[in-house]
Short mmCIF file of C-alpha atoms in Angstrom, two decimals:
data_model
loop_
_atom_site.label_atom_id
_atom_site.label_comp_id
_atom_site.label_asym_id
_atom_site.label_seq_id
_atom_site.Cartn_x
_atom_site.Cartn_y
_atom_site.Cartn_z
CA MET V 1 53.77 -1.24 -35.81
CA LYS V 2 51.30 -0.09 -33.16
CA SER V 3 48.58 -2.27 -34.71
CA LEU V 4 50.93 -5.28 -34.66
CA LEU V 5 51.80 -4.74 -30.99
CA THR V 6 48.12 -4.40 -30.14
CA ARG V 7 47.32 -7.65 -31.94
CA GLN V 8 50.14 -9.45 -30.15
CA ARG V 9 48.88 -8.15 -26.85
CA ARG V 10 45.39 -9.44 -27.56
CA VAL V 11 46.60 -12.95 -28.39
CA ASN V 12 48.76 -13.23 -25.27
CA PRO V 13 49.04 -17.01 -24.71
CA VAL V 14 48.66 -16.63 -20.94
CA TYR V 15 45.42 -14.71 -21.46
CA LEU V 16 44.14 -17.50 -23.71
CA ALA V 17 45.27 -20.11 -21.18
CA PHE V 18 43.07 -18.57 -18.48
CA MET V 19 40.14 -18.63 -20.89
CA VAL V 20 40.63 -22.29 -21.82
CA VAL V 21 41.15 -23.46 -18.22
CA SER V 22 38.03 -21.60 -17.05
CA PHE V 23 36.02 -23.13 -19.88
CA MET V 24 37.22 -26.71 -19.31
CA ILE V 25 36.66 -26.64 -15.55
CA GLY V 26 33.28 -25.03 -16.19
CA VAL V 27 32.26 -27.81 -18.60
CA ALA V 28 33.35 -30.49 -16.12
CA GLY V 29 31.34 -28.86 -13.35
CA ALA V 30 28.35 -28.25 -15.61
CA LEU V 31 28.24 -31.95 -16.44
CA GLN V 32 27.76 -32.93 -12.79
CA ALA V 33 25.68 -30.21 -11.13
CA PRO V 34 22.48 -30.17 -13.28
CA THR V 35 21.70 -33.87 -12.87
CA LEU V 36 22.85 -34.26 -9.26
CA SER V 37 19.34 -34.10 -7.81
CA LEU V 38 18.16 -36.70 -10.33
CA PHE V 39 21.20 -38.87 -9.56
CA LEU V 40 20.51 -38.81 -5.83
CA THR V 41 16.80 -39.46 -6.36
CA ARG V 42 17.07 -42.26 -8.93
CA GLU V 43 20.43 -43.93 -8.40
CA VAL V 44 20.88 -43.45 -4.65
CA GLN V 45 17.12 -43.67 -3.90
CA ALA V 46 17.22 -40.58 -1.63
CA ARG V 47 14.02 -38.83 -0.56
CA PRO V 48 13.61 -35.08 -1.32
CA PHE V 49 14.69 -34.11 2.21
CA TRP V 50 17.91 -36.14 1.92
CA VAL V 51 18.58 -34.61 -1.49
CA GLY V 52 18.30 -31.14 0.02
CA LEU V 53 20.45 -32.19 2.99
CA PHE V 54 23.17 -33.39 0.62
CA PHE V 55 23.35 -29.97 -1.05
CA THR V 56 23.42 -28.29 2.37
CA VAL V 57 26.22 -30.45 3.79
CA ASN V 58 28.16 -30.06 0.55
CA ALA V 59 27.90 -26.28 0.78
CA ILE V 60 28.92 -26.18 4.46
CA ALA V 61 31.99 -28.26 3.72
CA GLY V 62 32.84 -25.96 0.82
CA ILE V 63 32.69 -22.88 3.06
CA VAL V 64 34.84 -24.42 5.80
CA VAL V 65 37.51 -25.61 3.37
CA SER V 66 37.60 -22.38 1.37
CA LEU V 67 37.95 -20.27 4.53
CA LEU V 68 40.88 -22.41 5.66
CA VAL V 69 42.54 -22.03 2.27
CA ALA V 70 41.76 -18.37 1.49
CA LYS V 71 44.05 -16.66 4.02
CA ARG V 72 47.02 -18.85 3.20
CA SER V 73 46.51 -18.46 -0.54
CA ASP V 74 46.81 -14.67 -0.35
CA ASN V 75 49.95 -14.61 1.78
CA ARG V 76 52.21 -17.52 0.82
CA GLY V 77 52.59 -20.54 -1.41
CA ASP V 78 52.13 -20.98 -5.15
CA ARG V 79 48.49 -20.42 -6.05
CA ARG V 80 48.97 -22.49 -9.20
CA MET V 81 49.98 -25.56 -7.18
CA LEU V 82 46.84 -25.17 -5.08
CA ILE V 83 44.75 -25.13 -8.26
CA LEU V 84 46.47 -28.34 -9.41
CA PHE V 85 45.66 -30.04 -6.11
CA CYS V 86 42.00 -28.98 -6.32
CA CYS V 87 41.69 -30.31 -9.87
CA ALA V 88 43.11 -33.65 -8.70
CA MET V 89 40.47 -33.79 -5.95
CA ALA V 90 37.77 -33.03 -8.53
CA LEU V 91 39.03 -35.93 -10.65
CA LEU V 92 38.81 -38.34 -7.69
CA ASN V 93 35.36 -37.02 -6.80
CA ALA V 94 33.98 -37.67 -10.29
CA ILE V 95 35.32 -41.24 -10.20
CA LEU V 96 33.75 -41.81 -6.77
CA PHE V 97 30.32 -40.68 -7.97
CA ALA V 98 30.64 -42.80 -11.09
CA PHE V 99 30.95 -46.07 -9.17
CA ASN V 100 29.43 -45.49 -5.71
CA ARG V 101 25.73 -45.46 -4.80
CA HIS V 102 25.99 -45.42 -1.01
CA TYR V 103 24.49 -42.22 0.39
CA LEU V 104 26.65 -42.14 3.52
CA THR V 105 29.86 -42.49 1.50
CA LEU V 106 28.81 -39.77 -0.93
CA ILE V 107 27.80 -37.32 1.80
CA THR V 108 31.12 -37.84 3.65
CA LEU V 109 34.04 -38.69 1.36
CA GLY V 110 32.26 -37.34 -1.71
CA VAL V 111 31.46 -34.05 -0.01
CA LEU V 112 35.05 -33.69 1.27
CA LEU V 113 36.48 -34.20 -2.22
CA SER V 114 33.88 -31.85 -3.68
CA ALA V 115 34.72 -29.15 -1.12
CA LEU V 116 38.42 -29.35 -1.98
CA ALA V 117 37.59 -29.30 -5.68
CA SER V 118 35.37 -26.23 -5.32
CA VAL V 119 38.34 -24.09 -4.25
CA SER V 120 39.81 -24.29 -7.75
CA MET V 121 37.56 -21.75 -9.44
CA PRO V 122 37.94 -18.84 -6.95
CA GLN V 123 41.70 -19.46 -6.94
CA ILE V 124 41.79 -19.33 -10.75
CA PHE V 125 39.96 -15.99 -10.69
CA ALA V 126 42.26 -14.71 -7.93
CA LEU V 127 45.33 -15.73 -9.96
CA ALA V 128 43.80 -14.06 -13.02
CA ARG V 129 43.24 -10.84 -11.03
CA GLU V 130 46.87 -10.85 -9.89
CA TYR V 131 48.07 -11.51 -13.42
CA ALA V 132 45.87 -8.74 -14.83
CA ASP V 133 47.12 -6.27 -12.22
CA ARG V 134 50.76 -7.19 -12.88
CA SER V 135 50.43 -7.01 -16.67
CA ALA V 136 48.39 -3.76 -16.61
CA ARG V 137 45.39 -5.38 -18.26
CA GLU V 138 41.86 -3.98 -17.95
CA VAL V 139 40.63 -6.00 -14.97
CA VAL V 140 36.85 -5.70 -15.41
CA MET V 141 36.80 -6.82 -19.04
CA PHE V 142 39.39 -9.55 -18.42
CA SER V 143 37.29 -10.95 -15.57
CA SER V 144 34.07 -10.61 -17.57
CA VAL V 145 35.50 -12.54 -20.52
CA MET V 146 36.76 -15.24 -18.14
CA ARG V 147 33.38 -15.48 -16.46
CA ALA V 148 31.79 -15.72 -19.91
CA GLN V 149 33.76 -18.92 -20.41
CA LEU V 150 31.82 -20.45 -17.52
CA SER V 151 28.56 -19.44 -19.14
CA LEU V 152 29.71 -20.93 -22.43
CA ALA V 153 30.51 -24.10 -20.51
CA TRP V 154 26.98 -24.10 -19.12
CA VAL V 155 25.58 -23.78 -22.64
CA ILE V 156 27.23 -27.10 -23.46
CA GLY V 157 27.29 -28.83 -20.07
CA PRO V 158 23.63 -29.19 -18.98
CA PRO V 159 22.22 -30.52 -22.29
CA LEU V 160 25.21 -32.87 -22.59
CA SER V 161 24.79 -33.91 -18.96
CA PHE V 162 21.15 -34.90 -19.40
CA ALA V 163 21.89 -36.56 -22.74
CA LEU V 164 24.69 -38.69 -21.26
CA ALA V 165 22.84 -39.51 -18.02
CA LEU V 166 19.49 -40.38 -19.62
CA ASN V 167 20.86 -42.20 -22.68
CA TYR V 168 24.06 -43.84 -21.41
CA GLY V 169 23.78 -43.72 -17.62
CA PHE V 170 25.40 -41.80 -14.81
CA VAL V 171 28.60 -43.86 -14.90
CA VAL V 172 29.40 -42.59 -18.39
CA MET V 173 28.44 -39.03 -17.46
CA PHE V 174 30.71 -38.90 -14.40
CA MET V 175 33.60 -40.57 -16.24
CA VAL V 176 33.40 -37.96 -18.99
CA ALA V 177 33.64 -35.31 -16.23
CA ALA V 178 36.65 -37.13 -14.78
CA ALA V 179 38.37 -37.10 -18.18
CA LEU V 180 37.77 -33.35 -18.45
CA PHE V 181 39.29 -32.74 -15.01
CA LEU V 182 42.36 -34.72 -16.09
CA ILE V 183 42.69 -32.42 -19.11
CA CYS V 184 42.33 -29.43 -16.75
CA LEU V 185 45.21 -30.75 -14.63
CA LEU V 186 47.46 -30.83 -17.68
CA LEU V 187 46.35 -27.38 -18.84
CA VAL V 188 47.02 -25.78 -15.44
CA TRP V 189 50.42 -27.46 -15.17
CA PHE V 190 51.64 -26.44 -18.62
CA THR V 191 49.91 -23.09 -19.29
CA LEU V 192 49.01 -21.06 -16.19
CA PRO V 193 51.66 -18.74 -14.72
CA SER V 194 52.95 -18.48 -11.16
CA VAL V 195 52.49 -14.86 -10.09
CA PRO V 196 54.92 -13.71 -7.34
CA ARG V 197 53.29 -12.15 -4.28
CA ILE V 198 53.81 -8.48 -3.44
CA PRO V 199 54.70 -7.88 0.24
CA GLN V 200 51.79 -6.08 1.86
CA SER V 201 52.08 -2.96 3.95
CA PRO V 202 50.70 -2.74 7.50
CA ASP V 203 47.93 -0.44 6.24
CA VAL V 204 46.74 -3.06 3.75
CA ALA V 205 46.93 -5.78 6.41
CA LEU V 206 44.75 -3.66 8.70
CA THR V 207 42.25 -3.20 5.88
CA GLN V 208 42.11 -6.96 5.38
CA ILE V 209 41.48 -7.66 9.04
CA SER V 210 38.66 -5.13 9.27
CA ALA V 211 37.06 -5.92 5.90
CA TRP V 212 34.13 -7.83 7.41
CA LYS V 213 33.49 -4.90 9.78
CA ASP V 214 32.71 -2.78 6.72
CA ARG V 215 28.95 -2.29 6.51
CA ASN V 216 29.04 -2.42 2.72
CA VAL V 217 30.86 -5.77 2.70
CA ARG V 218 28.32 -7.22 5.11
CA LEU V 219 25.33 -5.93 3.14
CA LEU V 220 26.76 -7.16 -0.15
CA PHE V 221 27.48 -10.58 1.35
CA ILE V 222 23.93 -10.96 2.70
CA ALA V 223 22.46 -9.75 -0.59
CA SER V 224 24.66 -12.15 -2.54
CA VAL V 225 23.68 -15.05 -0.26
CA THR V 226 20.03 -14.24 -0.89
CA MET V 227 20.49 -14.06 -4.66
CA TRP V 228 22.31 -17.38 -4.81
CA THR V 229 19.74 -19.00 -2.53
CA CYS V 230 17.12 -18.17 -5.14
CA ASN V 231 19.25 -19.46 -7.99
CA THR V 232 20.26 -22.69 -6.26
CA MET V 233 16.70 -23.51 -5.22
CA TYR V 234 15.77 -23.15 -8.88
CA ILE V 235 18.64 -25.38 -10.07
CA ILE V 236 17.87 -28.10 -7.49
CA ASP V 237 14.11 -28.04 -7.91
CA MET V 238 13.55 -27.27 -11.58
CA PRO V 239 14.41 -30.71 -13.08
CA LEU V 240 12.03 -32.36 -10.60
CA TRP V 241 9.35 -29.65 -10.93
CA ILE V 242 9.04 -29.77 -14.72
CA SER V 243 8.89 -33.58 -14.82
CA THR V 244 6.72 -34.42 -11.79
CA THR V 245 4.46 -31.36 -11.52
CA LEU V 246 4.31 -29.83 -14.99
CA GLY V 247 4.57 -33.13 -16.88
CA LEU V 248 7.16 -31.77 -19.31
CA PRO V 249 10.09 -33.81 -20.74
CA GLU V 250 13.09 -34.18 -18.43
CA LYS V 251 15.49 -33.12 -21.19
CA LEU V 252 13.82 -29.69 -21.16
CA ALA V 253 15.71 -28.97 -17.92
CA GLY V 254 19.01 -29.21 -19.75
CA LEU V 255 17.73 -26.97 -22.55
CA LEU V 256 16.56 -24.35 -20.07
CA MET V 257 19.91 -24.29 -18.26
CA GLY V 258 21.83 -24.28 -21.51
CA SER V 259 19.80 -21.48 -23.09
CA ALA V 260 20.16 -19.31 -19.97
CA ALA V 261 23.92 -19.87 -19.97
CA GLY V 262 24.13 -19.00 -23.66
CA LEU V 263 22.29 -15.74 -23.09
CA GLU V 264 24.55 -14.97 -20.13
CA ILE V 265 27.58 -14.62 -22.41
CA PRO V 266 26.55 -11.39 -24.20
CA VAL V 267 25.12 -10.12 -20.91
CA MET V 268 28.48 -10.57 -19.16
CA LEU V 269 30.43 -8.97 -21.98
CA LEU V 270 28.07 -6.00 -22.10
CA ALA V 271 28.24 -5.67 -18.31
CA GLY V 272 32.04 -5.64 -18.46
CA HIS V 273 31.96 -3.03 -21.22
CA TYR V 274 29.54 -0.69 -19.42
CA ALA V 275 30.83 -1.22 -15.87
CA LYS V 276 32.90 1.97 -15.84
CA ARG V 277 30.14 4.04 -17.40
CA LEU V 278 27.22 2.82 -15.30
CA GLY V 279 28.98 1.65 -12.16
CA LYS V 280 28.79 -1.74 -10.47
CA ARG V 281 25.94 -0.77 -8.16
CA LYS V 282 23.60 0.23 -10.98
CA LEU V 283 24.39 -2.92 -12.96
CA MET V 284 23.73 -5.09 -9.91
CA LEU V 285 20.38 -3.41 -9.31
CA ILE V 286 19.42 -4.06 -12.94
CA ALA V 287 20.41 -7.70 -12.46
CA VAL V 288 18.41 -8.25 -9.28
CA ALA V 289 15.38 -6.51 -10.82
CA ALA V 290 15.61 -9.01 -13.69
CA GLY V 291 15.73 -11.78 -11.09
CA VAL V 292 12.51 -10.51 -9.52
CA LEU V 293 10.82 -10.60 -12.94
CA PHE V 294 12.19 -14.09 -13.59
CA TYR V 295 10.77 -15.64 -10.41
CA LEU V 296 7.52 -13.73 -10.82
CA GLY V 297 7.25 -15.26 -14.29
CA LEU V 298 7.86 -18.75 -12.92
CA VAL V 299 4.94 -18.54 -10.51
CA LEU V 300 2.62 -17.11 -13.18
CA PHE V 301 3.55 -19.03 -16.36
CA GLN V 302 4.50 -22.70 -16.70
CA SER V 303 4.28 -23.51 -20.41
CA ARG V 304 7.34 -24.69 -22.34
CA ALA V 305 7.45 -21.48 -24.39
CA ALA V 306 7.10 -19.26 -21.31
CA LEU V 307 9.86 -21.10 -19.46
CA MET V 308 12.20 -20.66 -22.43
CA ALA V 309 11.35 -16.96 -22.78
CA LEU V 310 11.91 -16.33 -19.07
CA GLN V 311 15.51 -17.51 -19.41
CA LEU V 312 16.36 -14.06 -20.78
CA PHE V 313 15.62 -12.53 -17.36
CA ASN V 314 17.48 -15.39 -15.67
CA ALA V 315 20.49 -14.71 -17.89
CA VAL V 316 20.55 -11.01 -17.01
CA PHE V 317 20.21 -11.88 -13.33
CA ILE V 318 22.99 -14.49 -13.13
CA GLY V 319 25.17 -13.07 -15.90
CA ILE V 320 25.69 -9.79 -14.06
CA ILE V 321 25.83 -10.88 -10.42
CA ALA V 322 28.29 -13.70 -11.21
CA GLY V 323 30.83 -11.31 -12.73
CA ILE V 324 30.19 -7.82 -11.41
CA GLY V 325 29.30 -9.15 -7.96
CA MET V 326 32.72 -10.78 -7.61
CA LEU V 327 34.50 -7.63 -8.75
CA TRP V 328 32.45 -5.57 -6.30
CA PHE V 329 33.76 -7.72 -3.44
CA GLN V 330 37.32 -7.34 -4.73
CA ASP V 331 37.00 -3.55 -4.93
CA LEU V 332 35.57 -3.36 -1.40
CA MET V 333 38.51 -5.48 -0.13
CA PRO V 334 41.59 -3.99 -1.89
CA GLY V 335 44.85 -5.93 -1.79
CA ARG V 336 43.30 -9.32 -1.08
CA PRO V 337 41.82 -10.83 -4.24
CA GLY V 338 41.88 -14.40 -2.89
CA ALA V 339 39.95 -13.55 0.27
CA ALA V 340 37.50 -11.28 -1.61
CA THR V 341 36.83 -13.89 -4.29
CA THR V 342 36.47 -16.56 -1.63
CA LEU V 343 33.99 -14.38 0.27
CA PHE V 344 31.99 -14.09 -2.93
CA THR V 345 32.08 -17.84 -3.56
CA ASN V 346 31.21 -18.45 0.09
CA SER V 347 28.10 -16.36 -0.43
CA ILE V 348 27.23 -18.84 -3.18
CA SER V 349 27.94 -21.77 -0.85
CA THR V 350 25.90 -20.20 1.95
CA GLY V 351 23.08 -19.75 -0.53
CA MET V 352 23.38 -23.44 -1.35
CA ILE V 353 23.09 -24.29 2.35
CA LEU V 354 19.88 -22.34 2.68
CA ALA V 355 18.59 -23.51 -0.70
CA GLY V 356 19.16 -27.17 0.09
CA VAL V 357 17.22 -26.98 3.34
CA LEU V 358 14.46 -24.74 2.00
CA GLN V 359 13.95 -26.66 -1.25
CA GLY V 360 13.89 -30.02 0.51
CA VAL V 361 11.39 -28.95 3.16
CA LEU V 362 9.15 -26.87 0.91
CA SER V 363 8.93 -29.40 -1.94
CA GLU V 364 8.20 -32.31 0.39
CA ARG V 365 5.63 -30.53 2.58
CA PHE V 366 4.02 -27.93 0.30
CA GLY V 367 4.91 -28.95 -3.25
CA HIS V 368 7.33 -27.54 -5.79
CA GLU V 369 5.34 -24.35 -6.43
CA ALA V 370 6.15 -23.08 -2.93
CA VAL V 371 9.85 -23.01 -3.84
CA TYR V 372 9.29 -20.34 -6.49
CA TRP V 373 7.05 -18.17 -4.34
CA LEU V 374 9.82 -18.06 -1.75
CA ALA V 375 12.41 -17.30 -4.44
CA LEU V 376 10.30 -14.35 -5.55
CA ALA V 377 10.15 -12.96 -2.00
CA LEU V 378 13.89 -13.44 -1.47
CA SER V 379 14.78 -11.73 -4.75
CA ILE V 380 12.83 -8.65 -3.68
CA PHE V 381 14.71 -8.69 -0.36
CA ALA V 382 18.04 -8.95 -2.23
CA PHE V 383 17.14 -5.91 -4.30
CA ALA V 384 16.50 -3.85 -1.17
CA LEU V 385 19.87 -4.87 0.33
CA SER V 386 21.85 -4.24 -2.87
CA ALA V 387 20.44 -0.73 -3.09
CA ARG V 388 22.16 0.09 0.22
CA VAL V 389 25.68 -0.92 -0.88
CA LYS V 390 27.95 1.89 -2.11
CA ASP V 391 29.36 2.00 -5.62
CA VAL V 392 33.15 1.59 -6.00
#
């Protein structure tokens, strides 16, 4: 009887629904992001600086919108309805990019739709955290398995993205993404739960107000911004670097992203399993150290085999900070999963702002190699900051 109850608990349909929704939204996003720099360069005819500016403006809009939404999402309203709205905006955004090639339209209306769409993922993770807390599930492993769905999506997404864009064109690629967002809308509507809010005590409210005043929150935010700056510079620059500077096939970019994402899955699951034993701080330091080795390898080795081998370090780097980093924010800001998750995702967006500017300027003035030297320096800086954040 106990074994039967355990098995039923493991196949909880709501648990599976969170996994499927995370995966589908991840695939839809992974179809668009890897080829965006190529799309802007080839289809929109944008120079490297304007490509970087697009990523920067997109990230700024994402931060502004998410900050406006985060406070309200933790205190009132149905979080599930917000997720539905964001998926609808993502659907419209994919259709816009499929049929529009005007830079000004894309950097205004397209960026607005993209910013609204970007709120969906932190809200899904916040809803999952609330569901896990209410149902007495093990939060770290639940979150790690959910985050692994995004990595699985990035195993499939980037190679498929390059295959669709290079063989059938960007219209087909963006319309496939639009179809996936439509499926996500239906999945959220029919499968995800609405979790009632628990009234918060004055003590918790005071903690929420003063969260940013916490030295550890500030240090973790700056460290996370630095880590994601490195990663985003790599994502923006790598497809252009391997084709224009290294003379390697463009489809290799999709294989590199896909292989890293595939390796991230066991890394995330292992990190979730060992989080209690090792602690989040130690796991994060291991991750950032792997990031340092990854960017060091990029500046020293540029062969196809070396780039593929280096993805192991990239997977450890991103696989741990993407999952454990988010949970670290949530633990440092108890009682406010939406705001904590949004702060984490805003660190990603802030990293995109810096990465867009830095990659655009460096690649245009000094060449693509300069991007990876800077990423190496920033990863070392991130390690030093992470070492000063307390374990929780």
